[in-house]
CSV table of C-alpha atoms and ligand atoms in Angstrom, one decimal:
chain,number,residue,atom,x,y,z
E,1,UNK,CA,0.0,0.0,0.0
E,2,UNK,CA,2.5,2.6,-1.2
E,3,UNK,CA,1.8,6.3,-0.8
E,4,UNK,CA,1.2,7.6,-4.3
E,5,UNK,CA,-0.1,11.1,-3.7
E,6,UNK,CA,-0.6,13.5,-0.8
E,7,UNK,CA,-3.2,16.3,-1.2
E,8,UNK,CA,-3.9,19.1,1.2
E,9,UNK,CA,-7.0,21.2,1.4
E,10,UNK,CA,-7.2,24.5,3.2
E,11,UNK,CA,-10.8,24.8,4.1
E,12,UNK,CA,-12.5,28.0,5.3
E,13,UNK,CA,-15.9,29.2,6.1
E,14,UNK,CA,-17.2,32.5,7.6
E,15,UNK,CA,-19.4,32.4,10.6
E,16,UNK,CA,-22.9,34.0,10.9
E,17,UNK,CA,-22.3,35.1,14.4
E,18,UNK,CA,-18.7,35.8,15.7
E,19,UNK,CA,-18.0,34.3,19.1
E,20,UNK,CA,-15.2,34.9,21.6
E,21,UNK,CA,-13.3,33.4,24.5
E,22,UNK,CA,-10.6,34.7,26.8
E,23,UNK,CA,-8.1,35.3,24.0
E,24,UNK,CA,-9.9,36.5,20.9
E,25,UNK,CA,-13.1,36.4,18.8
E,26,UNK,CA,-13.6,34.0,15.8
E,27,UNK,CA,-15.4,35.2,12.7
E,28,UNK,CA,-14.3,32.4,10.5
E,29,UNK,CA,-13.1,28.8,10.8
E,30,UNK,CA,-10.1,27.3,9.0
E,31,UNK,CA,-8.7,23.8,8.9
E,32,UNK,CA,-6.1,21.9,7.0
E,33,UNK,CA,-7.4,18.5,5.8
E,34,UNK,CA,-4.9,15.9,4.4
E,35,UNK,CA,-5.7,13.2,1.9
E,36,UNK,CA,-3.3,10.4,1.4
E,37,UNK,CA,-3.8,8.3,-1.7
E,38,UNK,CA,-2.2,4.8,-2.0
E,39,UNK,CA,-1.6,2.6,-5.0
E,40,UNK,CA,-4.0,0.0,-3.6
E,41,UNK,CA,-6.9,2.4,-4.2
E,42,UNK,CA,-7.4,3.2,-0.5
E,43,UNK,CA,-7.2,6.8,0.6
E,44,UNK,CA,-6.9,8.1,4.2
E,45,UNK,CA,-7.9,11.4,5.6
E,46,UNK,CA,-6.6,13.4,8.5
E,47,UNK,CA,-6.8,17.0,9.8
E,48,UNK,CA,-4.4,19.4,11.6
E,49,UNK,CA,-5.1,21.8,14.4
E,50,UNK,CA,-3.4,25.1,14.0
E,51,UNK,CA,-2.9,27.8,11.3
E,52,UNK,CA,-4.0,25.9,8.2
E,53,UNK,CA,-1.9,27.9,5.6
E,54,UNK,CA,1.4,27.5,7.6
E,55,UNK,CA,0.8,23.8,8.3
E,56,UNK,CA,-0.1,23.3,4.6
E,57,UNK,CA,3.3,24.5,3.6
E,58,UNK,CA,5.0,22.1,6.1
E,59,UNK,CA,3.1,19.2,4.6
E,60,UNK,CA,3.5,20.1,1.0
E,61,UNK,CA,7.1,21.4,1.0
E,62,UNK,CA,8.6,19.2,3.7
E,63,UNK,CA,7.0,16.0,4.7
E,64,UNK,CA,5.0,14.9,1.7
E,65,UNK,CA,7.9,14.7,-0.8
E,66,UNK,CA,9.9,12.6,1.8
E,67,UNK,CA,7.2,10.0,2.5
E,68,UNK,CA,5.9,9.4,-1.1
E,69,UNK,CA,6.5,5.8,-1.9
E,70,UNK,CA,6.5,4.5,1.7
E,71,UNK,CA,4.1,1.8,2.7
E,72,UNK,CA,1.1,3.5,4.5
E,73,UNK,CA,0.6,0.4,6.7
E,74,UNK,CA,3.8,1.3,8.6
E,75,UNK,CA,2.4,4.2,10.7
E,76,UNK,CA,5.0,4.1,13.5
E,77,UNK,CA,7.9,3.7,11.1
E,78,UNK,CA,6.7,6.7,9.0
E,79,UNK,CA,6.2,8.8,12.2
E,80,UNK,CA,9.7,8.0,13.3
E,81,UNK,CA,11.1,8.9,9.8
E,82,UNK,CA,9.3,12.2,9.8
E,83,UNK,CA,10.4,13.0,13.4
E,84,UNK,CA,14.0,12.4,12.6
E,85,UNK,CA,13.8,14.3,9.3
E,86,UNK,CA,12.7,17.5,11.1
E,87,UNK,CA,14.2,16.8,14.6
E,88,UNK,CA,17.0,19.4,14.4
E,89,UNK,CA,14.8,22.4,13.9
E,90,UNK,CA,11.2,21.4,14.7
E,91,UNK,CA,10.5,19.2,17.7
E,92,UNK,CA,7.1,20.8,18.0
E,93,UNK,CA,4.8,23.6,16.8
E,94,UNK,CA,3.2,23.7,13.4
E,95,UNK,CA,5.6,21.1,12.0
E,96,UNK,CA,4.3,18.6,14.6
E,97,UNK,CA,0.7,19.7,13.7
E,98,UNK,CA,1.6,18.7,10.1
E,99,UNK,CA,2.9,15.3,11.2
E,100,UNK,CA,-0.3,14.9,13.3
E,101,UNK,CA,-2.6,15.2,10.3
E,102,UNK,CA,-0.4,12.9,8.1
E,103,UNK,CA,-0.4,10.3,10.9
E,104,UNK,CA,-4.2,10.6,11.3
E,105,UNK,CA,-4.6,10.0,7.6
E,106,UNK,CA,-2.3,7.0,7.7
E,107,UNK,CA,-4.4,5.5,10.5
E,108,UNK,CA,-7.5,6.0,8.4
E,109,UNK,CA,-5.9,4.4,5.4
E,110,UNK,CA,-4.5,1.5,7.4
E,111,UNK,CA,-7.9,0.7,9.0
E,112,UNK,CA,-9.6,0.9,5.6
E,113,UNK,CA,-7.0,-1.5,4.0
E,114,UNK,CA,-7.3,-4.0,6.9
E,115,UNK,CA,-11.1,-3.7,7.3
E,116,UNK,CA,-10.7,-2.5,10.9
E,117,UNK,CA,-11.9,0.6,12.6
E,118,UNK,CA,-9.3,2.8,14.3
E,119,UNK,CA,-10.5,1.8,17.8
E,120,UNK,CA,-9.8,-1.8,16.8
E,121,UNK,CA,-6.4,-0.8,15.6
E,122,UNK,CA,-5.9,1.0,18.9
E,123,UNK,CA,-6.3,-2.3,20.8
E,124,UNK,CA,-10.1,-2.8,20.7
E,125,UNK,CA,-13.3,-1.1,21.8
E,126,UNK,CA,-14.1,-1.2,25.5
E,127,UNK,CA,-17.4,0.6,24.8
E,128,UNK,CA,-19.6,1.2,21.8
E,129,UNK,CA,-20.9,4.6,23.0
E,130,UNK,CA,-18.8,7.4,24.5
E,131,UNK,CA,-20.4,10.0,26.7
E,132,UNK,CA,-19.8,13.6,25.6
E,133,UNK,CA,-19.6,16.9,27.2
E,134,UNK,CA,-20.8,20.0,25.4
E,135,UNK,CA,-18.2,22.7,24.8
E,136,UNK,CA,-19.9,26.1,24.3
E,137,UNK,CA,-21.0,29.2,26.1
E,138,UNK,CA,-18.5,31.4,24.3
E,139,UNK,CA,-18.9,35.1,24.5
E,140,UNK,CA,-21.0,37.4,22.3
E,141,UNK,CA,-20.2,41.0,21.9
E,142,UNK,CA,-22.8,42.2,24.4
E,143,UNK,CA,-22.8,44.1,27.7
E,144,UNK,CA,-22.2,41.6,30.6
E,145,UNK,CA,-25.7,42.0,32.1
E,146,UNK,CA,-27.1,40.8,28.8
E,147,UNK,CA,-24.5,38.2,28.1
E,148,UNK,CA,-24.8,36.3,31.4
E,149,UNK,CA,-28.4,35.2,31.1
E,150,UNK,CA,-27.8,34.1,27.5
E,151,UNK,CA,-24.9,31.9,28.5
E,152,UNK,CA,-26.9,30.3,31.3
E,153,UNK,CA,-29.8,29.7,28.9
E,154,UNK,CA,-27.4,28.1,26.4
E,155,UNK,CA,-26.1,25.7,29.1
E,156,UNK,CA,-29.7,24.8,30.1
E,157,UNK,CA,-30.4,24.1,26.5
E,158,UNK,CA,-27.5,21.5,26.3
E,159,UNK,CA,-28.9,19.8,29.5
E,160,UNK,CA,-32.3,19.7,27.8
E,161,UNK,CA,-30.7,18.1,24.7
E,162,UNK,CA,-29.4,15.3,27.0
E,163,UNK,CA,-25.9,16.4,27.8
E,164,UNK,CA,-25.0,15.3,31.4
E,165,UNK,CA,-21.8,17.3,31.3
E,166,UNK,CA,-20.7,20.6,29.8
E,167,UNK,CA,-17.8,23.1,29.8
E,168,UNK,CA,-17.9,26.9,30.2
E,169,UNK,CA,-15.4,29.5,29.2
E,170,UNK,CA,-13.9,31.6,31.9
E,171,UNK,CA,-11.2,34.2,31.7
E,172,UNK,CA,-13.2,37.2,30.5
E,173,UNK,CA,-12.5,38.9,33.8
E,174,UNK,CA,-12.6,37.4,37.3
E,175,UNK,CA,-15.7,39.3,38.4
E,176,UNK,CA,-17.8,38.2,35.5
E,177,UNK,CA,-16.3,34.6,35.7
E,178,UNK,CA,-17.4,34.2,39.3
E,179,UNK,CA,-20.9,35.4,38.6
E,180,UNK,CA,-21.1,32.9,35.6
E,181,UNK,CA,-19.7,30.0,37.6
E,182,UNK,CA,-22.3,30.5,40.4
E,183,UNK,CA,-25.2,31.3,38.0
E,184,UNK,CA,-24.8,28.1,35.9
E,185,UNK,CA,-24.4,25.9,39.0
E,186,UNK,CA,-27.6,27.4,40.4
E,187,UNK,CA,-29.4,26.7,37.1
E,188,UNK,CA,-28.0,23.2,36.7
E,189,UNK,CA,-27.5,21.7,40.2
E,190,UNK,CA,-27.1,18.1,39.0
E,191,UNK,CA,-25.0,18.5,35.8
E,192,UNK,CA,-21.3,17.9,35.6
E,193,UNK,CA,-19.8,21.3,34.9
E,194,UNK,CA,-16.2,22.2,33.9
E,195,UNK,CA,-14.5,25.5,33.3
E,196,UNK,CA,-11.8,26.5,30.8
E,197,UNK,CA,-9.8,29.7,31.0
E,198,UNK,CA,-7.5,29.1,28.0
E,199,UNK,CA,-4.6,30.3,30.1
E,200,UNK,CA,-6.1,33.6,31.0
E,201,UNK,CA,-5.1,34.0,34.6
E,202,UNK,CA,-2.0,34.8,36.7
E,203,UNK,CA,-1.6,32.6,39.8
E,204,UNK,CA,-3.6,34.8,42.3
E,205,UNK,CA,-6.5,35.1,39.8
E,206,UNK,CA,-6.4,31.3,39.1
E,207,UNK,CA,-6.6,30.7,42.9
E,208,UNK,CA,-9.6,33.0,43.2
E,209,UNK,CA,-11.5,31.3,40.3
E,210,UNK,CA,-10.4,27.9,41.5
E,211,UNK,CA,-12.0,28.6,44.9
E,212,UNK,CA,-15.3,29.5,43.2
E,213,UNK,CA,-15.1,26.3,41.2
E,214,UNK,CA,-14.5,24.4,44.4
E,215,UNK,CA,-17.5,26.0,46.0
E,216,UNK,CA,-19.7,25.1,43.1
E,217,UNK,CA,-18.3,21.6,42.7
E,218,UNK,CA,-17.0,21.9,39.1
E,219,UNK,CA,-15.4,18.8,37.6
E,220,UNK,CA,-12.1,20.4,36.4
E,221,UNK,CA,-10.4,23.7,35.8
E,222,UNK,CA,-8.8,23.7,32.3
E,223,UNK,CA,-5.8,25.7,31.4
E,224,UNK,CA,-6.0,27.9,34.4
E,225,UNK,CA,-2.5,29.4,33.8
E,226,UNK,CA,-0.1,29.9,30.9
E,227,UNK,CA,1.6,26.8,29.5
E,228,UNK,CA,4.8,28.9,29.7
E,229,UNK,CA,4.6,28.6,33.5
E,230,UNK,CA,4.0,24.9,34.2
E,231,UNK,CA,5.4,25.3,37.7
E,232,UNK,CA,2.3,27.3,38.6
E,233,UNK,CA,0.1,24.2,38.3
E,234,UNK,CA,1.6,22.6,41.4
E,235,UNK,CA,1.3,25.8,43.4
E,236,UNK,CA,-2.3,26.2,42.3
E,237,UNK,CA,-3.1,22.5,43.0
E,238,UNK,CA,-1.9,23.1,46.6
E,239,UNK,CA,-4.5,25.8,47.1
E,240,UNK,CA,-7.6,24.4,45.4
E,241,UNK,CA,-9.4,21.1,45.2
E,242,UNK,CA,-10.9,21.1,41.7
E,243,UNK,CA,-8.8,18.9,39.4
E,244,UNK,CA,-6.5,20.7,37.0
E,245,UNK,CA,-6.7,19.8,33.3
E,246,UNK,CA,-4.4,21.0,30.6
E,247,UNK,CA,-2.3,20.0,27.6
E,248,UNK,CA,-4.0,21.2,24.4
E,249,UNK,CA,-1.0,23.5,23.7
E,250,UNK,CA,1.5,20.6,24.4
E,251,UNK,CA,2.9,18.1,22.0
E,252,UNK,CA,4.7,14.7,22.0
E,253,UNK,CA,5.5,12.3,24.8
E,254,UNK,CA,8.5,14.5,25.8
E,255,UNK,CA,6.4,17.6,26.2
E,256,UNK,CA,3.8,15.8,28.4
E,257,UNK,CA,6.6,14.1,30.4
E,258,UNK,CA,7.8,17.6,31.4
E,259,UNK,CA,4.3,18.7,32.2
E,260,UNK,CA,3.7,15.7,34.4
E,261,UNK,CA,7.1,16.1,36.1
E,262,UNK,CA,6.2,19.7,37.2
E,263,UNK,CA,3.3,18.3,39.1
E,264,UNK,CA,-0.2,19.5,39.9
E,265,UNK,CA,-2.0,18.4,36.7
E,266,UNK,CA,-4.6,15.6,37.1
E,267,UNK,CA,-5.9,15.4,33.5
E,268,UNK,CA,-4.0,15.6,30.2
E,269,UNK,CA,-5.8,16.9,27.1
E,270,UNK,CA,-3.7,16.2,24.0
E,271,UNK,CA,-5.2,17.0,20.6
E,272,UNK,CA,-4.8,14.2,18.2
E,273,UNK,CA,-4.6,16.7,15.3
E,274,UNK,CA,-1.7,18.5,17.0
E,275,UNK,CA,0.1,16.4,19.7
E,276,UNK,CA,1.8,14.2,17.1
E,277,UNK,CA,-1.3,12.3,15.8
E,278,UNK,CA,-3.0,9.1,17.0
E,279,UNK,CA,0.4,7.3,17.1
E,280,UNK,CA,1.8,9.8,19.6
E,281,UNK,CA,-1.5,10.2,21.5
E,282,UNK,CA,-1.3,6.5,22.4
E,283,UNK,CA,2.2,6.9,23.7
E,284,UNK,CA,1.1,10.0,25.8
E,285,UNK,CA,-1.8,7.8,27.2
E,286,UNK,CA,0.7,5.2,28.2
E,287,UNK,CA,2.9,7.8,29.8
E,288,UNK,CA,-0.1,9.3,31.7
E,289,UNK,CA,-1.1,5.8,33.0
E,290,UNK,CA,2.4,5.2,34.3
E,291,UNK,CA,1.8,8.3,36.5
E,292,UNK,CA,-1.7,7.3,37.5
E,293,UNK,CA,-3.5,10.0,35.5
E,294,UNK,CA,-5.9,10.0,32.6
E,295,UNK,CA,-5.7,11.5,29.1
E,296,UNK,CA,-8.8,12.7,27.3
E,297,UNK,CA,-8.4,14.4,23.9
E,298,UNK,CA,-8.9,18.1,23.2
E,299,UNK,CA,-11.2,18.3,20.2
E,300,UNK,CA,-11.6,21.4,18.1
E,301,UNK,CA,-12.2,21.0,14.4
E,302,UNK,CA,-14.1,18.8,12.0
E,303,UNK,CA,-15.4,15.2,12.0
E,304,UNK,CA,-12.0,13.6,11.4
E,305,UNK,CA,-10.6,14.8,14.7
E,306,UNK,CA,-13.8,14.1,16.4
E,307,UNK,CA,-13.8,10.5,15.1
E,308,UNK,CA,-10.2,10.0,16.0
E,309,UNK,CA,-10.9,11.2,19.6
E,310,UNK,CA,-14.0,8.9,19.7
E,311,UNK,CA,-12.0,5.9,18.7
E,312,UNK,CA,-9.3,6.9,21.2
E,313,UNK,CA,-11.8,7.1,24.1
E,314,UNK,CA,-13.6,3.9,23.0
E,315,UNK,CA,-10.3,2.1,23.5
E,316,UNK,CA,-9.4,3.9,26.7
E,317,UNK,CA,-9.4,2.6,30.3
E,318,UNK,CA,-9.8,4.8,33.3
E,319,UNK,CA,-6.9,5.1,35.8
E,320,UNK,CA,-7.2,3.4,38.2
E,321,UNK,CA,-9.6,0.7,37.1
E,322,UNK,CA,-12.6,-0.1,39.2
E,323,UNK,CA,-16.0,-1.8,38.7
E,324,UNK,CA,-17.8,1.5,38.2
E,325,UNK,CA,-15.2,3.8,36.6
E,326,UNK,CA,-15.7,7.5,36.0
E,327,UNK,CA,-16.6,8.4,32.4
E,328,UNK,CA,-13.8,9.6,30.2
E,329,UNK,CA,-15.7,12.3,28.4
E,330,UNK,CA,-15.5,13.2,24.7
E,331,UNK,CA,-15.3,17.0,24.0
E,332,UNK,CA,-18.1,17.9,21.6
E,333,UNK,CA,-17.8,21.5,20.4
E,334,UNK,CA,-21.2,23.1,20.0
E,335,UNK,CA,-20.1,26.4,18.5
E,336,UNK,CA,-21.0,27.2,14.9
E,337,UNK,CA,-18.8,25.2,12.5
E,338,UNK,CA,-20.0,24.4,9.0
E,339,UNK,CA,-16.7,22.5,8.4
E,340,UNK,CA,-17.9,20.1,11.1
E,341,UNK,CA,-21.6,19.9,10.2
E,342,UNK,CA,-21.8,20.4,6.4
E,343,UNK,CA,-18.7,18.9,5.0
E,344,UNK,CA,-19.3,15.2,5.6
E,345,UNK,CA,-21.7,12.6,4.2
E,346,UNK,CA,-20.9,10.2,7.1
E,347,UNK,CA,-20.3,11.7,10.6
E,348,UNK,CA,-19.9,10.6,14.2
E,349,UNK,CA,-23.5,10.2,15.5
E,350,UNK,CA,-24.1,12.2,18.7
E,351,UNK,CA,-27.5,11.9,20.3
E,352,UNK,CA,-28.6,12.9,23.8
E,353,UNK,CA,-25.0,13.6,24.8
E,354,UNK,CA,-23.6,10.2,23.6
E,355,UNK,CA,-21.4,9.5,20.6
E,356,UNK,CA,-21.7,6.2,18.9
E,357,UNK,CA,-18.3,4.8,18.0
E,358,UNK,CA,-18.0,4.4,14.2
E,359,UNK,CA,-17.6,0.7,13.2
E,360,UNK,CA,-16.7,1.2,9.6
E,361,UNK,CA,-13.0,0.6,8.6
E,362,UNK,CA,-10.7,3.5,9.4
E,363,UNK,CA,-12.0,6.6,11.1
E,364,UNK,CA,-15.5,5.9,9.8
E,365,UNK,CA,-16.4,9.4,8.6
E,366,UNK,CA,-16.6,10.4,5.0
E,367,UNK,CA,-16.0,13.8,3.3
E,368,UNK,CA,-18.5,14.8,0.6
E,369,UNK,CA,-16.4,15.8,-2.4
E,370,UNK,CA,-18.9,18.4,-3.5
E,371,UNK,CA,-19.0,20.0,-0.1
E,372,UNK,CA,-15.2,19.9,0.0
E,373,UNK,CA,-15.1,22.1,-3.2
E,374,UNK,CA,-17.3,24.7,-1.6
E,375,UNK,CA,-14.9,25.2,1.3
E,376,UNK,CA,-11.6,24.6,-0.4
E,377,UNK,CA,-9.7,27.9,-0.7
E,378,UNK,CA,-6.3,26.4,-1.6
E,379,UNK,CA,-5.2,22.9,-2.5
E,380,UNK,CA,-1.9,21.2,-3.1
E,381,UNK,CA,-0.9,17.9,-4.6
E,382,UNK,CA,2.4,16.0,-4.2
E,383,UNK,CA,3.2,12.9,-6.2
F,401,MG,MG1,-9.5,24.1,26.3
């Protein structure tokens, strides 16, 4: 199953209603999708998390010419080859995002050629359905007294759809954040709630917000502080009870090893479209388990990454094992994204807050070629 051709597709869509979080507002969505065609007639698809145009260049100019002709079945061997090819100047960043999308596409192709789903390739499904949490409640450009009730209403809407867990954004400013944390808990006393600041806080602010999350029994505090200051996690953990989750800005087993060594983090959140791909995510999961902690993927993007994360969680075990383990939750982004909702003819089915694990060979989601054309603003092909 020799790699014959690698295509990249920079997909873009503009949003009806811009939305924001602690760092910026989105008015469009972009993603780089990779298509690997083999001489056996099988194609694999993957996606990358990060700046699509820059990653596209890394795939087209650097990795694709080097791996044409290799056997797509050899996912780990190709990963190792790509890693060594760029090791001296790119042990992370957008080059690793490029490797991640290529790796994801290779897993898809491998599954299709063997007639196995990615969760079977990852060691086998432990569950056919994965519970999801809704990610939403982003900011709108409104005065805070108008915004707050809308966010709470949005959260109640997810609960009414059947989501038993959901994640809010914090990091707008600590006064607003506290009000929001309390208001949502009051509206949803029995829902599992989490909060994500996207590294918005300094240490004293993170302690203040962490105490509000403690008081309202939130399930985790995500990216409370900057990934540039990993030693803050341990200091924060000593002051608050809510578990600390982080890792969507981190990559490779070596990156997570440092994160774990610094202490204070209870949940790792590698993104399979950025951390090094499914191959590396499995190694990060193994690393996490050796330290007695869990890894659940960060998911932001289209159906390919959602499917990869669903297979990853279908094959996951909870550390430590027990008869009634805690759910390892799949992140299900509910913000507007036509690239997730209008690009595919076969998608991951999510109903009442539960994702059904695809059983078709490979990732089990299918891009509609006609839809692809409508979103494709720049394509490349390497043979
Ligand atoms: Mg996050």
